[in-house]
mmCIF file of C-alpha atoms and ligand atoms in Angstrom:
data_model
loop_
_atom_site.group_PDB
_atom_site.id
_atom_site.type_symbol
_atom_site.label_atom_id
_atom_site.label_comp_id
_atom_site.label_asym_id
_atom_site.label_seq_id
_atom_site.Cartn_x
_atom_site.Cartn_y
_atom_site.Cartn_z
ATOM 1 C CA MET S 3 -78.883 -1.543 -18.643
ATOM 2 C CA ALA S 4 -80.100 -4.965 -17.661
ATOM 3 C CA PHE S 5 -77.212 -5.864 -15.407
ATOM 4 C CA LYS S 6 -75.020 -4.299 -12.882
ATOM 5 C CA PRO S 7 -71.529 -4.538 -14.391
ATOM 6 C CA ALA S 8 -69.585 -7.382 -12.837
ATOM 7 C CA LEU S 9 -66.340 -5.434 -12.686
ATOM 8 C CA ASP S 10 -65.042 -2.079 -11.484
ATOM 9 C CA ASP S 11 -65.146 0.938 -13.761
ATOM 10 C CA GLY S 12 -61.396 1.126 -14.348
ATOM 11 C CA VAL S 13 -61.388 -2.326 -15.894
ATOM 12 C CA TYR S 14 -63.317 -1.208 -18.964
ATOM 13 C CA LEU S 15 -61.972 0.621 -21.967
ATOM 14 C CA ARG S 16 -62.659 4.275 -22.541
ATOM 15 C CA GLU S 17 -65.914 4.807 -24.407
ATOM 16 C CA SER S 18 -64.030 6.508 -27.259
ATOM 17 C CA VAL S 19 -61.720 3.568 -28.037
ATOM 18 C CA GLN S 20 -62.417 2.307 -31.549
ATOM 19 C CA THR S 21 -59.414 0.241 -32.503
ATOM 20 C CA ALA S 22 -57.413 -2.550 -30.903
ATOM 21 C CA ALA S 23 -53.928 -3.546 -31.991
ATOM 22 C CA LYS S 24 -51.678 -6.305 -30.734
ATOM 23 C CA ILE S 25 -47.976 -6.914 -30.329
ATOM 24 C CA LEU S 26 -46.555 -10.268 -29.297
ATOM 25 C CA VAL S 27 -43.975 -10.622 -26.547
ATOM 26 C CA VAL S 28 -42.293 -13.936 -27.225
ATOM 27 C CA GLY S 29 -39.345 -15.927 -25.980
ATOM 28 C CA HIS S 30 -38.240 -19.189 -24.463
ATOM 29 C CA PHE S 31 -39.107 -20.494 -21.002
ATOM 30 C CA ALA S 32 -38.462 -18.055 -18.125
ATOM 31 C CA VAL S 33 -36.929 -15.362 -20.316
ATOM 32 C CA GLY S 34 -39.055 -12.566 -18.854
ATOM 33 C CA LYS S 35 -42.304 -12.439 -20.905
ATOM 34 C CA THR S 36 -44.615 -12.254 -17.891
ATOM 35 C CA THR S 37 -42.362 -9.707 -16.213
ATOM 36 C CA PHE S 38 -42.342 -7.503 -19.322
ATOM 37 C CA ILE S 39 -46.133 -7.573 -19.631
ATOM 38 C CA GLY S 40 -46.593 -6.871 -15.931
ATOM 39 C CA THR S 41 -44.227 -3.918 -16.190
ATOM 40 C CA MET S 42 -46.022 -2.358 -19.146
ATOM 41 C CA SER S 43 -49.696 -3.163 -18.577
ATOM 42 C CA GLU S 44 -52.173 -0.590 -17.241
ATOM 43 C CA ILE S 45 -54.381 -3.374 -15.873
ATOM 44 C CA PRO S 46 -53.319 -6.323 -13.720
ATOM 45 C CA PRO S 47 -52.182 -8.856 -16.350
ATOM 46 C CA LEU S 48 -54.716 -11.509 -17.259
ATOM 47 C CA ARG S 49 -54.436 -15.020 -18.643
ATOM 48 C CA THR S 50 -56.183 -16.803 -21.437
ATOM 49 C CA GLU S 51 -56.328 -20.558 -21.559
ATOM 50 C CA GLU S 52 -56.953 -22.565 -24.635
ATOM 51 C CA LEU S 53 -57.399 -26.286 -25.021
ATOM 52 C CA MET S 54 -55.140 -27.543 -27.738
ATOM 53 C CA THR S 55 -55.202 -30.780 -29.568
ATOM 54 C CA GLN S 56 -51.709 -31.991 -30.163
ATOM 55 C CA ALA S 57 -51.444 -33.998 -33.302
ATOM 56 C CA GLY S 58 -48.344 -34.688 -35.336
ATOM 57 C CA GLU S 59 -49.017 -31.743 -37.609
ATOM 58 C CA GLY S 60 -47.252 -28.571 -38.596
ATOM 59 C CA ILE S 61 -43.631 -27.955 -37.808
ATOM 60 C CA ASP S 62 -43.622 -29.905 -34.602
ATOM 61 C CA ASP S 63 -42.006 -33.280 -34.571
ATOM 62 C CA LEU S 64 -44.218 -35.697 -32.730
ATOM 63 C CA LYS S 65 -43.361 -38.864 -34.578
ATOM 64 C CA GLY S 66 -44.539 -41.949 -32.824
ATOM 65 C CA THR S 67 -47.470 -40.264 -31.148
ATOM 66 C CA THR S 68 -50.592 -42.311 -31.497
ATOM 67 C CA GLY S 69 -53.891 -40.467 -31.510
ATOM 68 C CA LYS S 70 -54.343 -37.020 -30.056
ATOM 69 C CA THR S 71 -53.557 -35.551 -26.718
ATOM 70 C CA THR S 72 -54.937 -32.330 -25.366
ATOM 71 C CA THR S 73 -53.010 -29.742 -23.478
ATOM 72 C CA THR S 74 -53.817 -26.370 -22.029
ATOM 73 C CA VAL S 75 -51.864 -23.446 -23.370
ATOM 74 C CA ALA S 76 -51.858 -20.394 -21.143
ATOM 75 C CA MET S 77 -50.954 -16.939 -22.356
ATOM 76 C CA ASP S 78 -50.708 -13.827 -20.282
ATOM 77 C CA PHE S 79 -51.470 -10.438 -21.669
ATOM 78 C CA GLY S 80 -51.662 -6.797 -20.732
ATOM 79 C CA ARG S 81 -53.250 -3.636 -22.032
ATOM 80 C CA LEU S 82 -52.091 -0.128 -22.883
ATOM 81 C CA THR S 83 -54.550 2.565 -23.922
ATOM 82 C CA LEU S 84 -52.412 4.717 -26.197
ATOM 83 C CA SER S 85 -54.861 7.348 -27.371
ATOM 84 C CA ASP S 86 -58.524 8.248 -27.112
ATOM 85 C CA ARG S 87 -59.300 5.788 -29.842
ATOM 86 C CA LEU S 88 -56.534 3.160 -29.772
ATOM 87 C CA VAL S 89 -55.741 0.354 -27.359
ATOM 88 C CA LEU S 90 -52.693 -1.908 -27.606
ATOM 89 C CA TYR S 91 -52.640 -5.449 -26.238
ATOM 90 C CA LEU S 92 -49.379 -7.218 -25.420
ATOM 91 C CA PHE S 93 -49.612 -11.003 -25.593
ATOM 92 C CA GLY S 94 -46.970 -13.179 -24.013
ATOM 93 C CA THR S 95 -46.700 -16.151 -26.314
ATOM 94 C CA PRO S 96 -44.836 -19.317 -25.354
ATOM 95 C CA GLY S 97 -41.978 -20.281 -27.619
ATOM 96 C CA GLN S 98 -42.475 -24.021 -27.725
ATOM 97 C CA GLN S 99 -42.897 -25.321 -31.236
ATOM 98 C CA ARG S 100 -45.633 -27.709 -30.248
ATOM 99 C CA PHE S 101 -48.020 -24.794 -29.788
ATOM 100 C CA VAL S 102 -48.503 -24.309 -33.528
ATOM 101 C CA GLN S 103 -52.222 -23.616 -33.259
ATOM 102 C CA VAL S 104 -51.570 -20.806 -30.812
ATOM 103 C CA TRP S 105 -49.016 -19.301 -33.129
ATOM 104 C CA GLU S 106 -51.372 -19.450 -36.060
ATOM 105 C CA ASP S 107 -53.983 -17.575 -34.042
ATOM 106 C CA MET S 108 -51.579 -15.124 -32.503
ATOM 107 C CA SER S 109 -49.735 -14.192 -35.670
ATOM 108 C CA ARG S 110 -52.966 -13.166 -37.388
ATOM 109 C CA GLY S 111 -53.391 -9.430 -37.014
ATOM 110 C CA ALA S 112 -50.237 -8.886 -34.955
ATOM 111 C CA LEU S 113 -48.319 -5.717 -35.760
ATOM 112 C CA GLY S 114 -45.060 -7.397 -34.817
ATOM 113 C CA ALA S 115 -43.194 -9.265 -32.095
ATOM 114 C CA LEU S 116 -40.658 -8.439 -29.464
ATOM 115 C CA VAL S 117 -38.385 -11.454 -29.063
ATOM 116 C CA LEU S 118 -36.866 -11.548 -25.577
ATOM 117 C CA VAL S 119 -33.508 -13.325 -25.445
ATOM 118 C CA ASP S 120 -31.128 -14.146 -22.624
ATOM 119 C CA PRO S 121 -27.549 -13.778 -23.902
ATOM 120 C CA GLU S 122 -26.423 -16.640 -21.672
ATOM 121 C CA ARG S 123 -28.909 -19.029 -23.264
ATOM 122 C CA LEU S 124 -29.017 -17.920 -26.879
ATOM 123 C CA GLU S 125 -29.526 -21.399 -28.313
ATOM 124 C CA GLU S 126 -32.802 -21.657 -26.409
ATOM 125 C CA SER S 127 -34.120 -18.817 -28.566
ATOM 126 C CA PHE S 128 -33.672 -20.702 -31.844
ATOM 127 C CA PRO S 129 -37.096 -22.434 -31.804
ATOM 128 C CA VAL S 130 -38.944 -19.193 -31.128
ATOM 129 C CA MET S 131 -36.960 -17.382 -33.828
ATOM 130 C CA ASP S 132 -37.966 -20.130 -36.239
ATOM 131 C CA LEU S 133 -41.606 -19.591 -35.302
ATOM 132 C CA VAL S 134 -41.676 -15.815 -35.803
ATOM 133 C CA GLU S 135 -39.895 -16.251 -39.116
ATOM 134 C CA HIS S 136 -42.143 -19.101 -40.195
ATOM 135 C CA TYR S 137 -45.221 -16.948 -39.611
ATOM 136 C CA GLY S 138 -43.623 -13.894 -41.192
ATOM 137 C CA ILE S 139 -44.009 -11.731 -38.106
ATOM 138 C CA PRO S 140 -41.637 -8.758 -38.184
ATOM 139 C CA TYR S 141 -39.616 -8.646 -34.978
ATOM 140 C CA THR S 142 -37.067 -6.878 -32.847
ATOM 141 C CA ILE S 143 -34.678 -8.619 -30.475
ATOM 142 C CA ALA S 144 -34.774 -7.410 -26.872
ATOM 143 C CA VAL S 145 -31.740 -8.674 -24.963
ATOM 144 C CA ASN S 146 -32.757 -9.281 -21.388
ATOM 145 C CA ARG S 147 -29.570 -9.070 -19.367
ATOM 146 C CA PHE S 148 -29.958 -11.141 -16.241
ATOM 147 C CA ASP S 149 -26.600 -10.150 -14.849
ATOM 148 C CA ASP S 150 -24.873 -6.873 -15.461
ATOM 149 C CA THR S 151 -21.583 -8.329 -16.594
ATOM 150 C CA GLU S 152 -21.693 -7.455 -20.265
ATOM 151 C CA THR S 153 -19.766 -10.387 -21.554
ATOM 152 C CA HIS S 154 -21.681 -10.586 -24.808
ATOM 153 C CA GLN S 155 -21.307 -7.849 -27.378
ATOM 154 C CA ASP S 156 -24.252 -7.026 -29.608
ATOM 155 C CA GLU S 157 -22.295 -8.251 -32.623
ATOM 156 C CA GLU S 158 -21.742 -11.676 -31.097
ATOM 157 C CA ILE S 159 -25.447 -11.979 -30.344
ATOM 158 C CA ARG S 160 -26.400 -10.906 -33.868
ATOM 159 C CA GLU S 161 -24.092 -13.490 -35.290
ATOM 160 C CA ALA S 162 -25.254 -16.281 -32.997
ATOM 161 C CA LEU S 163 -28.904 -15.550 -33.820
ATOM 162 C CA ASP S 164 -28.100 -15.051 -37.502
ATOM 163 C CA LEU S 165 -29.968 -11.736 -37.658
ATOM 164 C CA LEU S 166 -30.510 -9.730 -40.800
ATOM 165 C CA PRO S 167 -28.609 -6.430 -40.685
ATOM 166 C CA GLU S 168 -31.938 -4.545 -40.613
ATOM 167 C CA THR S 169 -33.310 -6.422 -37.581
ATOM 168 C CA PRO S 170 -33.060 -4.158 -34.543
ATOM 169 C CA LEU S 171 -31.438 -5.394 -31.362
ATOM 170 C CA VAL S 172 -32.013 -3.486 -28.147
ATOM 171 C CA ASN S 173 -31.066 -4.049 -24.523
ATOM 172 C CA CYS S 174 -33.974 -4.316 -22.152
ATOM 173 C CA ASP S 175 -34.616 -4.881 -18.483
ATOM 174 C CA ALA S 176 -38.110 -6.329 -18.337
ATOM 175 C CA ARG S 177 -38.478 -5.119 -14.751
ATOM 176 C CA ASP S 178 -37.966 -1.512 -15.773
ATOM 177 C CA GLN S 179 -40.770 0.438 -17.426
ATOM 178 C CA ARG S 180 -38.644 2.969 -19.328
ATOM 179 C CA SER S 181 -36.392 0.253 -20.622
ATOM 180 C CA SER S 182 -39.314 -1.959 -21.665
ATOM 181 C CA ALA S 183 -41.170 0.947 -23.295
ATOM 182 C CA ASN S 184 -38.023 1.791 -25.205
ATOM 183 C CA ALA S 185 -37.851 -1.754 -26.594
ATOM 184 C CA LEU S 186 -41.438 -1.392 -27.848
ATOM 185 C CA ILE S 187 -40.614 1.972 -29.404
ATOM 186 C CA VAL S 188 -37.634 0.467 -31.249
ATOM 187 C CA LEU S 189 -39.913 -2.294 -32.551
ATOM 188 C CA VAL S 190 -42.598 0.134 -33.731
ATOM 189 C CA ARG S 191 -40.022 2.364 -35.478
ATOM 190 C CA TYR S 192 -38.716 -0.711 -37.251
ATOM 191 C CA LEU S 193 -42.253 -1.675 -38.317
ATOM 192 C CA GLN S 194 -42.684 1.832 -39.723
ATOM 193 C CA SER S 195 -39.398 1.632 -41.619
ATOM 194 C CA ARG S 196 -40.592 -1.529 -43.361
ATOM 195 C CA LEU S 197 -43.539 0.322 -44.881
ATOM 196 C CA ARG S 198 -41.428 2.987 -46.530
ATOM 197 C CA MET P 6 -63.161 -22.261 -12.658
ATOM 198 C CA THR P 7 -65.975 -23.913 -14.471
ATOM 199 C CA THR P 8 -65.391 -27.398 -13.219
ATOM 200 C CA SER P 9 -64.934 -26.807 -9.513
ATOM 201 C CA ASP P 10 -68.576 -26.372 -8.586
ATOM 202 C CA GLU P 11 -69.634 -29.743 -9.884
ATOM 203 C CA PRO P 12 -68.570 -33.205 -8.882
ATOM 204 C CA ASP P 13 -66.562 -34.941 -11.565
ATOM 205 C CA GLN P 14 -68.498 -37.724 -13.098
ATOM 206 C CA GLU P 15 -65.620 -38.983 -15.163
ATOM 207 C CA PRO P 16 -62.027 -39.078 -14.068
ATOM 208 C CA VAL P 17 -60.916 -38.057 -17.571
ATOM 209 C CA ALA P 18 -60.506 -34.437 -18.647
ATOM 210 C CA PRO P 19 -63.536 -32.810 -17.013
ATOM 211 C CA GLN P 20 -62.412 -29.502 -18.489
ATOM 212 C CA LEU P 21 -63.050 -30.986 -21.911
ATOM 213 C CA VAL P 22 -66.488 -32.332 -21.087
ATOM 214 C CA ARG P 23 -67.807 -29.196 -19.485
ATOM 215 C CA PRO P 24 -67.232 -26.726 -22.350
ATOM 216 C CA TYR P 25 -68.760 -29.255 -24.712
ATOM 217 C CA VAL P 26 -71.928 -29.101 -22.641
ATOM 218 C CA ILE P 27 -71.986 -25.306 -22.452
ATOM 219 C CA THR P 28 -71.660 -24.888 -26.188
ATOM 220 C CA ASN P 29 -74.167 -27.601 -27.055
ATOM 221 C CA GLY P 30 -71.529 -29.786 -28.566
ATOM 222 C CA ARG P 31 -70.261 -27.397 -31.167
ATOM 223 C CA ASN P 32 -66.695 -27.615 -32.371
ATOM 224 C CA LEU P 33 -64.361 -25.543 -30.225
ATOM 225 C CA LEU P 34 -61.554 -25.268 -32.705
ATOM 226 C CA GLY P 35 -63.293 -24.028 -35.820
ATOM 227 C CA ASP P 36 -63.043 -20.569 -37.360
ATOM 228 C CA HIS P 37 -64.862 -17.923 -35.417
ATOM 229 C CA GLU P 38 -65.535 -14.366 -36.271
ATOM 230 C CA PHE P 39 -64.132 -13.264 -32.936
ATOM 231 C CA SER P 40 -60.449 -12.617 -32.483
ATOM 232 C CA LEU P 41 -58.840 -12.100 -29.099
ATOM 233 C CA ILE P 42 -58.776 -8.349 -29.685
ATOM 234 C CA THR P 43 -62.319 -7.912 -30.936
ATOM 235 C CA LEU P 44 -63.898 -5.316 -28.635
ATOM 236 C CA VAL P 45 -67.257 -6.227 -27.145
ATOM 237 C CA THR P 46 -69.918 -4.526 -25.025
ATOM 238 C CA ALA P 47 -73.479 -5.259 -23.918
ATOM 239 C CA ALA P 48 -76.370 -3.623 -25.730
ATOM 240 C CA GLU P 49 -78.063 -0.814 -23.795
ATOM 241 C CA ASP P 50 -81.602 -2.121 -23.909
ATOM 242 C CA ILE P 51 -81.546 -5.752 -22.960
ATOM 243 C CA SER P 52 -84.830 -7.447 -22.196
ATOM 244 C CA ARG P 53 -85.815 -11.070 -21.715
ATOM 245 C CA THR P 54 -82.582 -12.331 -20.195
ATOM 246 C CA GLY P 55 -84.361 -14.802 -17.957
ATOM 247 C CA ASN P 56 -83.875 -17.780 -20.208
ATOM 248 C CA LEU P 57 -80.155 -17.259 -20.837
ATOM 249 C CA ASP P 58 -77.680 -19.960 -19.769
ATOM 250 C CA PRO P 59 -75.841 -19.066 -16.583
ATOM 251 C CA GLU P 60 -72.572 -18.877 -18.534
ATOM 252 C CA LYS P 61 -74.021 -16.478 -21.087
ATOM 253 C CA ARG P 62 -75.549 -14.414 -18.311
ATOM 254 C CA ARG P 63 -72.180 -14.183 -16.644
ATOM 255 C CA LEU P 64 -70.486 -13.055 -19.830
ATOM 256 C CA LEU P 65 -73.208 -10.484 -20.412
ATOM 257 C CA GLU P 66 -72.660 -9.155 -16.900
ATOM 258 C CA LEU P 67 -68.942 -8.860 -17.573
ATOM 259 C CA CYS P 68 -69.675 -6.933 -20.751
ATOM 260 C CA SER P 69 -72.214 -4.528 -19.351
ATOM 261 C CA GLY P 70 -69.826 -1.922 -17.898
ATOM 262 C CA GLY P 71 -68.277 -0.850 -21.208
ATOM 263 C CA TYR P 72 -66.034 -2.244 -23.913
ATOM 264 C CA LEU P 73 -63.587 -5.093 -23.243
ATOM 265 C CA SER P 74 -61.539 -7.239 -25.607
ATOM 266 C CA VAL P 75 -62.456 -10.894 -26.042
ATOM 267 C CA ALA P 76 -59.123 -11.712 -24.353
ATOM 268 C CA GLU P 77 -60.128 -9.726 -21.266
ATOM 269 C CA ILE P 78 -63.519 -11.427 -21.150
ATOM 270 C CA VAL P 79 -61.693 -14.757 -21.287
ATOM 271 C CA GLY P 80 -59.325 -13.646 -18.526
ATOM 272 C CA HIS P 81 -62.092 -12.463 -16.203
ATOM 273 C CA SER P 82 -64.425 -15.380 -16.861
ATOM 274 C CA HIS P 83 -61.767 -18.127 -16.509
ATOM 275 C CA LEU P 84 -63.405 -19.999 -19.376
ATOM 276 C CA PRO P 85 -61.366 -21.380 -22.284
ATOM 277 C CA VAL P 86 -60.914 -19.117 -25.309
ATOM 278 C CA GLY P 87 -62.864 -21.343 -27.699
ATOM 279 C CA VAL P 88 -65.875 -21.501 -25.399
ATOM 280 C CA VAL P 89 -65.980 -17.759 -24.831
ATOM 281 C CA LYS P 90 -65.807 -17.062 -28.561
ATOM 282 C CA ILE P 91 -68.780 -19.311 -29.246
ATOM 283 C CA LEU P 92 -70.874 -17.884 -26.421
ATOM 284 C CA LEU P 93 -70.068 -14.298 -27.430
ATOM 285 C CA SER P 94 -70.887 -15.098 -31.009
ATOM 286 C CA ASP P 95 -74.302 -16.421 -29.932
ATOM 287 C CA LEU P 96 -74.951 -13.427 -27.709
ATOM 288 C CA THR P 97 -74.106 -11.092 -30.567
ATOM 289 C CA GLU P 98 -76.410 -12.892 -32.974
ATOM 290 C CA GLU P 99 -79.151 -12.759 -30.372
ATOM 291 C CA GLY P 100 -78.698 -8.982 -30.109
ATOM 292 C CA TYR P 101 -77.310 -8.835 -26.577
ATOM 293 C CA LEU P 102 -73.825 -7.657 -27.567
ATOM 294 C CA PHE P 103 -72.176 -5.168 -29.886
ATOM 295 C CA THR P 104 -68.682 -5.587 -31.274
ATOM 296 C CA ARG P 105 -65.969 -3.446 -32.753
ATOM 297 C CA ALA P 106 -64.116 -5.659 -35.165
ATOM 298 C CA PRO P 107 -60.318 -5.542 -35.266
ATOM 299 C CA ILE P 108 -58.812 -3.491 -38.055
ATOM 300 C CA PRO P 109 -58.205 -5.180 -41.387
ATOM 301 C CA ALA P 110 -54.511 -5.618 -42.111
ATOM 302 C CA ALA P 111 -54.366 -3.171 -44.990
ATOM 303 C CA LYS P 112 -51.051 -1.403 -45.268
ATOM 304 C CA LEU P 113 -52.419 2.091 -45.297
ATOM 305 C CA VAL P 114 -54.307 1.396 -42.122
ATOM 306 C CA ASP P 115 -51.196 -0.088 -40.508
ATOM 307 C CA ARG P 116 -49.273 3.068 -41.240
ATOM 308 C CA HIS P 117 -51.741 5.169 -39.280
ATOM 309 C CA ILE P 118 -51.927 2.683 -36.480
ATOM 310 C CA LEU P 119 -48.159 2.405 -36.121
ATOM 311 C CA GLU P 120 -47.928 6.161 -35.952
ATOM 312 C CA GLU P 121 -50.572 6.255 -33.277
ATOM 313 C CA VAL P 122 -48.900 3.465 -31.307
ATOM 314 C CA LEU P 123 -45.560 5.253 -31.481
ATOM 315 C CA ASN P 124 -47.020 8.603 -30.456
ATOM 316 C CA GLY P 125 -48.890 6.970 -27.619
ATOM 317 C CA LEU P 126 -45.820 5.163 -26.293
ATOM 318 C CA GLN P 127 -43.701 8.295 -26.517
ATOM 319 C CA ALA P 128 -46.308 10.457 -24.842
ATOM 320 C CA ARG P 129 -46.665 8.000 -22.019
ATOM 321 C CA PHE P 130 -43.150 6.754 -21.445
ATOM 322 C CA GLY P 131 -40.837 8.996 -23.481
HETATM 323 N N1 LIG H 25 -32.275 -9.643 -13.974
HETATM 324 C C1 LIG H 25 -33.404 -9.745 -14.666
HETATM 325 N N2 LIG H 25 -34.313 -10.668 -14.291
HETATM 326 C C2 LIG H 25 -35.450 -10.777 -14.995
HETATM 327 C C3 LIG H 25 -35.719 -9.953 -16.123
HETATM 328 N N3 LIG H 25 -36.911 -10.303 -16.646
HETATM 329 C C4 LIG H 25 -37.382 -11.310 -15.877
HETATM 330 N N4 LIG H 25 -36.512 -11.587 -14.880
HETATM 331 C C5 LIG H 25 -36.694 -12.661 -13.873
HETATM 332 O O1 LIG H 25 -36.670 -13.896 -14.551
HETATM 333 C C6 LIG H 25 -37.628 -14.809 -13.995
HETATM 334 C C7 LIG H 25 -38.560 -15.345 -15.085
HETATM 335 O O2 LIG H 25 -39.336 -14.267 -15.596
HETATM 336 P P1 LIG H 25 -40.809 -14.474 -16.199
HETATM 337 O O3 LIG H 25 -41.284 -13.110 -16.525
HETATM 338 O O4 LIG H 25 -41.640 -15.297 -15.317
HETATM 339 O O5 LIG H 25 -40.479 -15.278 -17.520
HETATM 340 P P2 LIG H 25 -41.506 -15.904 -18.579
HETATM 341 O O6 LIG H 25 -40.870 -15.738 -19.910
HETATM 342 O O7 LIG H 25 -42.857 -15.342 -18.397
HETATM 343 O O8 LIG H 25 -41.488 -17.413 -18.149
HETATM 344 P P3 LIG H 25 -42.472 -18.611 -18.619
HETATM 345 O O9 LIG H 25 -43.850 -18.033 -18.741
HETATM 346 O O10 LIG H 25 -42.348 -19.619 -17.553
HETATM 347 O O11 LIG H 25 -41.917 -19.092 -19.928
HETATM 348 C C8 LIG H 25 -38.345 -14.051 -12.914
HETATM 349 O O12 LIG H 25 -37.788 -14.420 -11.679
HETATM 350 C C9 LIG H 25 -38.038 -12.587 -13.222
HETATM 351 O O13 LIG H 25 -38.007 -11.797 -12.052
HETATM 352 C C10 LIG H 25 -34.732 -8.978 -16.484
HETATM 353 O O14 LIG H 25 -34.878 -8.228 -17.441
HETATM 354 N N5 LIG H 25 -33.596 -8.917 -15.719
HETATM 355 MG MG1 LIG H 26 -44.719 -16.391 -18.118
#
């Protein structure tokens, strides 16, 4: 080997890993995406930054903008090695509609998405729901309850978000590993059911 | 960060200027063969690395301990995604890197992968 590796051993994937899969963790501002990824990841979460040109294209409404502006879109992600040969990456993807380019990239090759919602701020989830639907990404709703007073019933949330009967809805505390893993399991079961 | 070790010559968007220089002016937003979950590692028998750009050298160092995803290389290098993809693509063409491409989205393949993801999650957290 020509170089001494720049990072510690534990950072690298097992030699036997052949396949990488990805699941998106999406939701509006401050809904718990970073927390969820930090809870589930086997490595300290990392960030990617991409320079984006914002033009008045796609589904964003930027009427009146002259020329282009550039912005940096940051995404955090984590990793879970799930077998000798398979690694799963969880990408936290911002829900703002102006990040169309990011969504185009992220939707390609994604198994599905976990949509985190805060029942107290359901309307803030509409733009991100539009995005996952626009890109045809199969999803499960994970209701992140920020206070324990269960004022919202699942049915109310389903109705407010206009969910299809088949779309799973699961409660999830992004700070809790069992709870977060369960939300992923519900999503993956749903993805399996769609193939039958 | 890539910009911090050099004085800014222009007050405007130094982070835009710098990657342009690294990648010899190639378009950052075109289609690349690398996705964020392409797995990459350094070739075992690397010779003649002396004339590599410092940025490429750094990426090669990151890759020389085993496989990492492109996303992880981006995260550790603190370079923008588009820049890393171009540099990795060059390094691969030049024979310094090997890749494991992400799985094609064929349904049959998905079925196996979903099963493996589910089993893995249950084994680990169930
Ligand atoms: N009670 C409760 N608090 C949570 C939960 N998930 C996240 N939080 C808190 O909510 C705040 C925002 O969480 P983040 O994980 O930063 O949210 P985010 O979606 O990454 O936010 P942005 O990246 O800014 O859009 C933090 O203070 C978390 O501790 C949860 O499930 N329950
Ligand atoms: Mg965040």
